[in-house]
Coordinates of C-alpha atoms in Angstrom, one line a residue:
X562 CA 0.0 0.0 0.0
X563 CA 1.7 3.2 -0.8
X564 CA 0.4 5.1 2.3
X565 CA 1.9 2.5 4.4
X566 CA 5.0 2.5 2.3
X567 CA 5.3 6.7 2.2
X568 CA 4.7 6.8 5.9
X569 CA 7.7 4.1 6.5
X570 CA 10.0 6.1 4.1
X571 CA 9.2 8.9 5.7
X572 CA 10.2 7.6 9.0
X573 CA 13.4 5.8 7.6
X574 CA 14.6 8.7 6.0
X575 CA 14.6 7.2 2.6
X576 CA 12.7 10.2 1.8
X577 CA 14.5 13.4 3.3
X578 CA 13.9 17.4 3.1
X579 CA 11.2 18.9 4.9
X580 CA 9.3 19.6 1.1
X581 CA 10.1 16.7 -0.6
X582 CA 8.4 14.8 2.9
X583 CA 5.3 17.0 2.3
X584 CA 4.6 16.2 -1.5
X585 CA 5.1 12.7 -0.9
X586 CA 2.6 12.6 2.4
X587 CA 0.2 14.8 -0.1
X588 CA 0.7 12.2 -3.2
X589 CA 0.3 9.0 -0.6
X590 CA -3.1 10.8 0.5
X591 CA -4.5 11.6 -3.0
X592 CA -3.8 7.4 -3.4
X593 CA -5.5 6.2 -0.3
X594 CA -8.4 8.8 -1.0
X595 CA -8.4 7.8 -4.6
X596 CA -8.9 3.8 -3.9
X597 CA -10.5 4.3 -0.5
X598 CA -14.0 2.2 -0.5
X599 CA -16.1 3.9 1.9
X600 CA -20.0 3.8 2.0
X601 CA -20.7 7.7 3.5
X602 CA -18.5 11.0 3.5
X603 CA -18.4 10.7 8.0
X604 CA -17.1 6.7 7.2
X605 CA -14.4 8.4 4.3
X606 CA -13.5 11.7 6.2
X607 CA -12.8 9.1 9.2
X608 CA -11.0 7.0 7.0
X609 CA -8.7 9.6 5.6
X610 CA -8.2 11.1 9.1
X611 CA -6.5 7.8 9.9
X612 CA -4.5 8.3 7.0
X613 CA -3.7 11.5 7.8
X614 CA -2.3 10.9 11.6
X615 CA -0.1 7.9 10.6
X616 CA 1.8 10.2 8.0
X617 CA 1.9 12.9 10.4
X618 CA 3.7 11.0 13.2
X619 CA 6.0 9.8 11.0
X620 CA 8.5 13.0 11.5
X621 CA 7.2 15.4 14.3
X622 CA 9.8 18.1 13.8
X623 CA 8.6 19.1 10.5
X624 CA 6.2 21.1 10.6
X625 CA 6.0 21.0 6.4
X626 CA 4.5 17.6 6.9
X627 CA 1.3 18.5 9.4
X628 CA 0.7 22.0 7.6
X629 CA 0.3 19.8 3.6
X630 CA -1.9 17.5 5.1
X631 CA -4.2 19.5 7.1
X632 CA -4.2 21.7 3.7
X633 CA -5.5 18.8 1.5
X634 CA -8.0 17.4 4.6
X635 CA -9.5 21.0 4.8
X636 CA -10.9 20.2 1.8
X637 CA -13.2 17.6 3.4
X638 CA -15.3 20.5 5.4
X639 CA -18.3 19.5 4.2
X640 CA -19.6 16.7 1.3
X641 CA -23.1 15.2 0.6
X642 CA -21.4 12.3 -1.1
X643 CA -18.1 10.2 -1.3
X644 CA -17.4 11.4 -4.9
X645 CA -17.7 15.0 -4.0
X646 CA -15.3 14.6 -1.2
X647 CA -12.9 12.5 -3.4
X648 CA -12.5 14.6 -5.9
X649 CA -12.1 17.4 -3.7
X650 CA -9.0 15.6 -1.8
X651 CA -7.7 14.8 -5.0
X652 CA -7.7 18.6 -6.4
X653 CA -6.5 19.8 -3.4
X654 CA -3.7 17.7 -3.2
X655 CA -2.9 18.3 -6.6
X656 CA -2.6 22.2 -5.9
X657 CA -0.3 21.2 -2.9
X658 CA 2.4 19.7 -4.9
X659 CA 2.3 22.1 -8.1
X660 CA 2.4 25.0 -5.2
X661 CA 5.0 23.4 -3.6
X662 CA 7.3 22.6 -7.0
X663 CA 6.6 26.1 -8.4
X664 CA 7.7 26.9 -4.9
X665 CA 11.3 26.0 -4.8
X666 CA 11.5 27.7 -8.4
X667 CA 10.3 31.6 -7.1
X668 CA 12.4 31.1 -3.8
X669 CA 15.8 30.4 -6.2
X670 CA 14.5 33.2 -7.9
X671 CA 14.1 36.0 -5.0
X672 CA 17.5 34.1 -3.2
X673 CA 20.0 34.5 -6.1
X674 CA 19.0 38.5 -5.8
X675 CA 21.3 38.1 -2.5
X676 CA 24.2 36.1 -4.2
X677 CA 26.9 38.4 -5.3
X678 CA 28.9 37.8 -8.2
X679 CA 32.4 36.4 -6.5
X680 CA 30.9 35.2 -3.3
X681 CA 31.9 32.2 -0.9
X682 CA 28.8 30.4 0.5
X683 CA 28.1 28.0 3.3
X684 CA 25.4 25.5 2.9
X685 CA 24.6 22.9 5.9
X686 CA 22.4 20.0 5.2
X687 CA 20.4 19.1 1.5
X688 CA 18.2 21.5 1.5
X689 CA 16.2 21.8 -1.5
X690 CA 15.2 25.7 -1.3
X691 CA 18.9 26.9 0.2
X692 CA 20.8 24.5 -3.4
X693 CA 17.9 26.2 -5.2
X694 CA 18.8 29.7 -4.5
X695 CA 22.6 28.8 -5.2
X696 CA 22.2 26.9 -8.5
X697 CA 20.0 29.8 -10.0
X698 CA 22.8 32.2 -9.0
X699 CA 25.3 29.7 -10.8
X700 CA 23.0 29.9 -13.4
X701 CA 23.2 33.5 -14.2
X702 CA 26.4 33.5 -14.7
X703 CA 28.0 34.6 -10.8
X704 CA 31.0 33.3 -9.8
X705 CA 30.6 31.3 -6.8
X706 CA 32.5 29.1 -4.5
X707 CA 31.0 27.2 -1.8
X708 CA 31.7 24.9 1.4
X709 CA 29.2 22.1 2.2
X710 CA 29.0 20.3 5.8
X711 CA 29.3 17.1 5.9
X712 CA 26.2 16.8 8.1
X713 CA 26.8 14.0 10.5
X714 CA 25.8 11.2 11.6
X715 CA 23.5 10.5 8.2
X716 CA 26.0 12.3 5.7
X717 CA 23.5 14.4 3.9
X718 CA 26.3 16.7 2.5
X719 CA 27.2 14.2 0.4
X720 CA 24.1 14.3 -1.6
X721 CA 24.4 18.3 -1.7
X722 CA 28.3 18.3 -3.0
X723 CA 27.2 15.8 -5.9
X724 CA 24.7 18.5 -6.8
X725 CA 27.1 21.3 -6.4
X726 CA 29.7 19.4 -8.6
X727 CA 27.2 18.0 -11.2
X728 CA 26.3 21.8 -11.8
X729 CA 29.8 22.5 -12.1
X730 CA 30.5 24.9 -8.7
X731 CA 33.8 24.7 -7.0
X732 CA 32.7 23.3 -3.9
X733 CA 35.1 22.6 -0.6
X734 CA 33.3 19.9 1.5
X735 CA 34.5 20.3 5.3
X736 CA 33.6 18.4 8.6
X737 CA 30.7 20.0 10.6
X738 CA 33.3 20.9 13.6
X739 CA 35.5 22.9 10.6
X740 CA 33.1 25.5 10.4
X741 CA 34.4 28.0 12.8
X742 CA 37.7 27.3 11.0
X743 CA 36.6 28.6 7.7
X744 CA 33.7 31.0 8.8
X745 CA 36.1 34.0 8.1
X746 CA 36.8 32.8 4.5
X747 CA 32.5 33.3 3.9
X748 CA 30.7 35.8 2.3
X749 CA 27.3 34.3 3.0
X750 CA 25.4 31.0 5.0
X751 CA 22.4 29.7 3.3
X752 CA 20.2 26.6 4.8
X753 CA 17.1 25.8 4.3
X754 CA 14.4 25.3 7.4
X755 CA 12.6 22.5 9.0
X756 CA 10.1 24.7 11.1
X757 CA 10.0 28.1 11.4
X758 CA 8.4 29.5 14.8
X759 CA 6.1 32.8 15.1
X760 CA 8.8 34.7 17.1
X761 CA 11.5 33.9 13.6
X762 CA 13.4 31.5 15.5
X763 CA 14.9 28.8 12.5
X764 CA 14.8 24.8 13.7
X765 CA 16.8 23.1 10.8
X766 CA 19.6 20.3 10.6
X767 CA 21.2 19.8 13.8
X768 CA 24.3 22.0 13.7
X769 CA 22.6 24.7 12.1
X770 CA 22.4 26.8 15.5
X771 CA 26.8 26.7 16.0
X772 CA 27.0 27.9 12.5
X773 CA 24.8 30.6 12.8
X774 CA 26.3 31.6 16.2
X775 CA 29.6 31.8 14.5
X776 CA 28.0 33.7 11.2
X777 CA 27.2 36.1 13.9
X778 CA 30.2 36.3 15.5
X779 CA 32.3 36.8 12.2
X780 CA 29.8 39.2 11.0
X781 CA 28.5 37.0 8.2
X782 CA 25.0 37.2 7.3
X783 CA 22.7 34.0 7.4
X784 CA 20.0 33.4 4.9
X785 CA 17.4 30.8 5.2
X786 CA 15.2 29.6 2.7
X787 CA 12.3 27.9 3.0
X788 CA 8.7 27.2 1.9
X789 CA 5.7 29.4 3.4
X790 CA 4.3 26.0 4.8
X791 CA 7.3 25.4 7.0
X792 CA 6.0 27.8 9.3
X793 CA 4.6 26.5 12.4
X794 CA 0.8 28.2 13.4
X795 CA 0.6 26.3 17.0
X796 CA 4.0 28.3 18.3
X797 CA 1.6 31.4 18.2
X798 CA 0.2 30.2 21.7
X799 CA 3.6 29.0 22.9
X800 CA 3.4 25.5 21.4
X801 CA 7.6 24.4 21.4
X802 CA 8.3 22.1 18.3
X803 CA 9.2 19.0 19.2
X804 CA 13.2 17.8 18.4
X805 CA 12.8 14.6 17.1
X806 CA 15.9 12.2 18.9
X807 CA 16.8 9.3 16.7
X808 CA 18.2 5.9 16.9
X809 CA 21.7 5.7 18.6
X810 CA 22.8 3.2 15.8
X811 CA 23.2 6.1 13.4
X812 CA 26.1 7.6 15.9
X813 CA 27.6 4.4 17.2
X814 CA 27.0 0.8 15.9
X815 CA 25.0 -1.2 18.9
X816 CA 28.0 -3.6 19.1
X817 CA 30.3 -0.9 20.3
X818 CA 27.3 0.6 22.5
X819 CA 26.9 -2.6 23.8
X820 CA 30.2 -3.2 25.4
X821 CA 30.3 1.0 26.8
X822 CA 27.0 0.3 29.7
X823 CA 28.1 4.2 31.2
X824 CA 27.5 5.9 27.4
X825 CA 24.0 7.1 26.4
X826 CA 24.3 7.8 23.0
X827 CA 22.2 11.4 22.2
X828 CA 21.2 11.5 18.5
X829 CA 19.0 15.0 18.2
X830 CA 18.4 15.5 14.2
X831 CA 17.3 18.8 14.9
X832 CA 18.3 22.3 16.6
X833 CA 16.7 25.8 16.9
X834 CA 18.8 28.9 15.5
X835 CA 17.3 32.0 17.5
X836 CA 15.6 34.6 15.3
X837 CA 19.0 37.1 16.2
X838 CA 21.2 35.2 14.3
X839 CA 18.9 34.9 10.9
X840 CA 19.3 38.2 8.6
X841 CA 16.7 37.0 6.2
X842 CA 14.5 34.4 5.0
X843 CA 13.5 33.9 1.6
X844 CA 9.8 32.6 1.2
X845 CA 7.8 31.9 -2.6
X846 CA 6.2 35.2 -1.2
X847 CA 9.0 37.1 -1.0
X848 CA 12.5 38.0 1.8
X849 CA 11.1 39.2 5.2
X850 CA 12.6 39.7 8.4
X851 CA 12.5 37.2 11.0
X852 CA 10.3 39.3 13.2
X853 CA 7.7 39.1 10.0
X854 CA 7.1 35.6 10.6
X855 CA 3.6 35.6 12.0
X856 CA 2.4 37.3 8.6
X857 CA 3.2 34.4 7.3
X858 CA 0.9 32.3 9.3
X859 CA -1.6 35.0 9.3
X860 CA -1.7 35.9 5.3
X861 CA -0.2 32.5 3.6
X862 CA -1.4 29.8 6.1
X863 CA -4.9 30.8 6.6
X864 CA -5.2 29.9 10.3
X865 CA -7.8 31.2 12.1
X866 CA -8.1 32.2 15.8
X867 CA -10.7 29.8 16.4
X868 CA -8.0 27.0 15.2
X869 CA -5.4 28.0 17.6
X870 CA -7.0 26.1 21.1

């Protein structure tokens, strides 16, 4: 069943990036709805509520994840027939992921504004929407040089320096710890975003958080980009995001665990960068401040008051 199958891939990490996680809980979704055998709209909208909560507790950090799916089950509101609610999860799913691809095209657009011609980047993680905005200035022609983490303990960097060297960009690919090291040598840090909070503050790859605090302390601005759906409504009442901790293994193998009874292994795949050390983010809608955050929720979100309880 491919809902069962997206929501373990999800979980596993076979399928990574906080927008490539939401099209892919959207497209499972539009499946179950689209063979779901139900005999009235209560029975379906129950049905695809089950659907919905098992792909939403696959990855509770990002918030990209809950905010697509509750987009696509808003369209069940109110149906006199299966049909009609079908079709209606199926169109608004399909508005989801052409909003969400046209996306990552209109925030490389607005990010390579910020890219000087000559400039050294630093990019941390495989972030779709941060490579965008680099690749589009590559594109037009700017001379760019950039240094890639190596993102440990799953080695995500890897993927990003393939991408950076398919494209042709001189890249240098460093150890997370090396940061500080080169820090002086950068013109500019752009990362993408897992969840963005109403106060600004920026919860991304773990690591994220040292190398903005040393942006900060070498003067170096920090960019993130990032999809208007990664913003989280709930932290409007004071609603923390939770840090998803994962499995030991991926830091030490369980053999070597096994013989070291007085280690506990900590494996956090997420931390929060405050809003003082972020110069910018780059939404589809445009650059903003991090202090501009809760328009975001307000204007592009559509959350009600009534919905925050």
């Amino acid at each position: 069943m491919v809902l069962s199958e997206t929501a373990a891939s999800i979980k596993n990490m076979e399928i990574r990036g906080a927008g490539r996680i939401a099209r892919a809980a959207v497209d499972a979704l539009a499946d179950y709805a689209r063979n779901l055998d139900a005999s009235d709209p209560d029975t379906f909208k129950q049905e695809m509520q089950k659907a919905a909560d098992l792909l939403t507790g696959t990855r509770p950090t990002a918030v990209s994840l809950p905010n697509a799916v509750r987009s696509v089950m808003r369209a069940l509101d109110s149906f006199d027939s299966v049909e009609a609610a079908r079709d209606a999860v199926l169109l608004r799913a399909a508005e989801f992921v052409e909003h969400s691809e046209h996306a990552i095209e209109r925030i490389a657009e607005i990010g390579a504004r910020h890219i000087s011609d000559g400039d050294v980047l630093l990019t941390h993680c495989n972030s779709e929407a941060a490579l965008g905005c680099i690749l589009e200035a590559h594109r037009q022609g700017k001379e760019i040089e950039v240094y890639a983490t190596e993102v440990r303990p799953r080695g995500q960097g890897l993927i990003t320096i393939r991408t950076l060297n398919d494209a042709g960009i001189r890249t240098n690919y460093i150890v997370d710890s090396a940061v500080r090291y080169f820090i002086n040598d950068v013109d500019l840090v752009f990362v993408g975003a897992d969840a963005i909070a109403v106060n600004g503050a920026v919860v991304n790859k773990i690591g994220t958080a040292q190398i903005a605090h040393a942006a900060n302390e070498a003067r170096t601005n920090v960019i993130v980009a990032a999809e208007t759906y990664k913003f989280a409504p709930r932290t409007i009442l004071g609603e923390l995001i939770e840090i998803e901790e994962r499995d030991p293994a991926e830091v030490l193998p369980r053999e070597v665990a096994e013989k070291l009874p007085f280690v506990r292994v900590r494996n956090p795949a997420f931390d929060v960068t405050p809003a003082e050390y972020v110069d910018l983010i780059v939404t589809e809608q445009g650059a903003i401040p991090p202090g501009l955050a809760f328009t975001v929720i307000r204007d592009y979100l559509g959350w009600r008051i009534e919905e925050l309880r």
